[in-house]
C-alpha atoms as one frame of an Amber mdcrd trajectory, in Angstrom:
protein
 -34.204 198.308 287.067 -36.939 196.718 287.925 -39.957 196.610 285.049 -42.745
 196.227 287.288 -41.759 198.974 289.202 -41.393 201.401 286.237 -45.088 200.557
 285.095 -46.248 201.333 288.609 -44.284 204.270 287.783 -45.692 205.055 284.886
 -49.432 204.741 285.829 -49.013 206.955 288.757 -48.005 209.691 286.101 -50.473
 208.831 283.598 -53.061 209.084 286.567 -51.755 212.036 288.050 -52.614 209.888
 291.957 -51.466 207.341 293.870 -55.052 206.529 294.440 -56.271 206.726 291.166
 -53.469 204.224 289.722 -53.716 201.772 292.689 -57.657 201.375 291.845 -56.137
 200.705 288.195 -53.637 198.344 289.105 -55.890 196.802 291.184 -54.111 197.099
 294.349 -53.847 198.781 297.694 -51.955 202.235 297.609 -49.510 201.735 300.465
 -47.686 199.253 298.345 -47.621 201.268 295.212 -46.372 204.224 297.322 -43.730
 201.737 298.713 -42.676 201.123 294.940 -42.457 204.458 294.051 -40.545 205.350
 296.974 -38.258 202.172 296.226 -37.865 203.750 292.613 -36.891 207.588 293.959
 -34.308 205.559 296.388 -32.619 203.432 293.621 -32.313 206.557 291.125 -31.540
 208.754 294.480 -34.026 211.359 292.646 -37.050 212.686 292.918 -39.849 211.873
 290.802 -42.532 213.516 291.664 -43.856 217.087 293.000 -47.338 217.921 294.518
 -49.673 220.078 292.961 -52.938 220.299 294.979 -54.656 217.472 294.600 -52.300
 215.922 292.258 -48.921 214.816 291.874 -47.029 215.573 289.155 -43.479 214.148
 287.582 -40.712 216.346 287.927 -37.867 217.358 284.873 -36.507 213.799 285.945
 -39.834 211.791 285.587 -40.894 213.091 282.606 -37.653 211.982 281.267 -38.145
 208.605 283.096 -41.773 208.357 281.664 -40.824 208.968 277.944 -38.563 206.351
 278.048 -39.993 203.798 279.868 -43.015 204.310 277.804 -40.618 203.231 274.812
 -39.291 200.205 276.772 -42.924 199.180 277.077 -43.424 199.852 273.390 -40.264
 197.688 272.467 -41.199 195.131 274.779 -44.940 194.979 273.233 -43.690 194.472
 269.804 -40.855 192.119 270.220 -43.683 189.905 271.897 -45.705 190.544 268.856
 -42.896 190.044 266.390 -41.895 186.710 268.063 -45.487 185.012 268.255 -45.774
 186.384 265.050 -42.265 184.469 263.738 -43.393 181.609 265.951 -46.570 181.239
 263.832 -44.992 181.520 260.415 -45.988 178.733 257.968 -43.363 180.443 255.689
 -39.429 180.626 256.349 -38.257 184.215 256.581 -34.907 185.637 254.999 -33.418
 188.804 256.470 -31.609 190.151 253.249 -29.447 193.151 252.625 -28.960 194.721
 249.367 -26.452 197.864 248.380 -27.958 200.588 246.707 -24.548 200.033 244.694
 -25.868 196.731 242.545 -29.550 196.727 243.285 -29.525 195.934 239.252 -26.289
 193.413 239.231 -28.289 191.605 242.150 -31.981 191.592 240.851 -31.664 188.203
 238.672 -30.833 186.756 241.779 -33.757 187.487 244.170 -35.750 186.882 240.690
 -34.335 183.496 240.288 -34.712 182.928 243.962 -38.395 183.402 244.630 -39.067
 181.476 241.094 -37.411 178.610 242.463 -38.722 178.968 246.021 -41.543 180.560
 246.418 -42.295 179.397 249.858 -39.702 181.834 251.379 -41.252 184.925 252.389
 -37.826 187.863 251.843 -37.447 190.859 253.999 -35.337 192.790 252.173 -33.377
 195.883 253.507 -32.163 198.621 251.021 -29.381 200.795 251.993 -25.863 201.587
 251.864 -23.158 198.856 252.394 -22.047 200.496 255.979 -24.985 200.340 257.058
 -26.034 196.862 255.947 -22.207 195.503 258.102 -23.360 196.852 260.613 -27.064
 195.498 260.516 -25.187 192.319 260.019 -23.050 192.618 263.450 -26.174 193.172
 265.245 -27.971 190.488 264.004 -30.420 192.156 261.914 -29.584 190.267 258.868
 -29.041 186.686 257.671 -27.352 188.111 254.507 -25.886 190.957 252.834 -25.429
 191.756 248.999 -22.959 194.326 249.487 -19.358 195.886 248.402 -16.829 193.309
 249.703 -15.945 194.640 253.122 -13.391 197.046 253.562 -12.371 194.526 256.501
 -12.797 191.260 255.404 -11.367 189.695 258.119 -14.573 190.318 260.337 -16.705
 188.516 257.690 -17.501 185.617 255.443 -18.180 186.687 251.964 -18.234 185.256
 248.822 -16.779 187.790 246.141 -17.986 187.926 242.698 -15.890 189.043 239.453
 -15.083 192.705 239.599 -18.089 195.189 237.815 -16.393 197.665 235.113 -16.048
 201.214 235.950 -17.957 203.804 233.256 -18.137 207.207 233.308 -21.412 209.259
 233.204 -21.432 212.578 231.598 -23.944 215.186 231.352 -23.812 216.425 227.618
 -23.305 220.287 228.234 -19.951 219.039 229.315 -18.886 218.230 226.406 -16.319
 221.315 225.197 -14.867 220.848 228.898 -13.173 217.704 227.886  -9.495 217.271
 226.796 -10.349 214.089 225.017 -12.775 212.830 221.951 -15.926 212.009 223.491
 -17.493 210.219 220.468 -14.918 207.867 220.137 -16.416 206.029 223.206 -14.223
 206.587 225.989 -12.430 208.619 227.799  -9.112 208.979 229.982  -9.387 208.297
 233.838  -7.785 211.496 234.589  -9.279 213.776 232.372 -12.668 212.912 234.337
 -10.785 214.855 236.820 -11.006 217.710 234.731 -14.767 217.880 235.433 -16.788
 218.731 237.948 -17.671 215.434 240.038 -20.489 213.616 241.487 -18.847 210.552
 243.694 -20.046 207.821 245.395 -19.337 207.573 249.243 -20.559 205.451 251.969
 -21.354 206.531 255.271 -18.402 205.193 257.408 -15.242 203.870 256.924 -13.144
 203.615 253.759 -14.369 202.602 250.364 -14.939 203.084 246.751 -14.770 207.121
 247.191 -11.093 206.683 248.657 -10.366 204.042 246.146 -11.070 206.610 243.300
  -9.600 209.389 245.022  -6.246 207.903 245.182  -6.092 206.685 241.840  -6.293
 210.673 240.557  -4.356 211.478 243.242  -1.512 209.201 241.985  -2.251 210.845
 238.467  -1.414 213.843 239.927  -4.904 215.489 239.413  -6.503 216.917 242.262
 -10.475 216.237 241.241 -13.071 218.673 241.806 -15.788 217.257 244.128 -19.119
 219.003 244.314 -21.208 216.198 245.968 -20.915 212.685 247.667 -23.984 210.416
 246.877 -24.436 207.095 248.399 -26.935 206.002 245.122 -26.087 205.442 242.138
 -30.058 205.794 240.461 -29.905 209.219 242.336 -26.718 210.729 240.884 -27.958
 209.206 237.564 -30.934 210.664 237.663 -29.670 214.694 238.376 -27.212 214.049
 236.082 -29.925 213.350 233.369 -31.751 216.444 234.440 -29.736 218.593 233.992
 -26.773 218.416 236.671 -23.582 219.669 234.887 -21.285 217.245 236.297 -19.895
 214.013 235.750 -19.097 210.733 237.839 -17.566 207.065 237.684 -20.293 204.193
 238.256 -20.353 200.203 238.206 -21.694 199.522 234.752 -24.433 197.066 235.820
 -26.265 200.255 237.270 -25.971 202.298 234.349 -28.519 201.663 231.318 -27.325
 203.878 228.734 -30.109 203.072 226.539 -32.457 205.309 228.528 -29.862 208.462
 229.101 -30.613 211.452 226.498 -28.547 213.921 228.609 -25.717 211.889 228.806
 -22.683 209.997 227.462 -22.122 206.665 229.135 -18.087 206.070 228.383 -15.894
 203.399 228.834 -13.103 204.560 231.118  -8.683 203.862 230.275  -6.888 202.664
 232.305  -9.591 201.326 234.292  -9.188 200.538 237.902 -11.275 197.993 239.434
 -13.003 199.322 242.400 -16.695 197.511 242.635 -16.564 194.447 244.287 -20.000
 192.861 244.477 -19.792 190.154 247.132 -22.276 187.915 249.293 -21.370 188.766
 252.976 -22.598 187.155 256.222 -20.914 187.012 259.627 -18.317 184.742 260.702
 -21.133 182.394 263.430 -24.328 182.562 260.952 -24.662 179.706 258.556 -24.647
 180.376 254.743 -28.225 180.223 253.174 -28.474 177.118 251.046 -30.773 178.653
 249.040 -28.541 181.452 247.870 -25.900 178.958 247.170 -27.843 176.240 245.430
 -28.581 179.242 242.679 -24.694 180.240 242.700 -23.993 176.858 241.856 -25.328
 178.295 238.404 -22.646 180.330 238.085 -23.700 184.172 238.567 -24.023 186.294
 237.260 -26.688 184.352 234.919 -25.423 183.924 231.335
């Protein structure tokens, strides 16, 4: 579709008149009428009806006007952002960070800023599956997320698995068959409790791995909620939600929890795999690779 004709069409809608739109466009009325007619012929649709001295858009015309307005706004935004990037003095890095490992990767970001204050960071915090999609769409240079479920689609650097811990609202202490005061709990005993589990928005992941481990032990867990953010789960349990959860140890600060137990789990399945991920055709960011040479997590 010709953008110039689309622009002419929008002007006619906005002015309600071919003649007034022609004056605004600084062109003669007949050529403008021909451009509108060409657009209608291209779409095989009537875009205007006459109402007295004005012409008004049909339903199809209204739809086209709304979509065309969106297109022109996107063009303006793209132009403006391209100019800003071209004139930018700082280097811009577009990094994705999963909710799952916000605390785990915090020291990496702080060290990156300490060593490279000249770099501007644009950090998108979201679910791992959403960040994988943004990587594929070219919206991110790098993502710090759960190791991809389909690793053949990406390049990645995997870190050591993060230990799994159980967080249990204290009011459920009497519902647990094992001794909570020991500081540990059997994995299958957690399945006896109402559970809030992590689950990504698309594809398989941690939820399926946790559920599969329960199923292998003959337990059908009572999952009452699925939430993508560890911080939200902890907040709700601490605020009185009588439930339990399984989270990466890196995201749980037991010293700040008054109303929850934080327990080691045995046997402890490995399900939390933090990774640095990029698309296959995207180069590695040398600033991050330089930091990883020190060993991560930092000692």
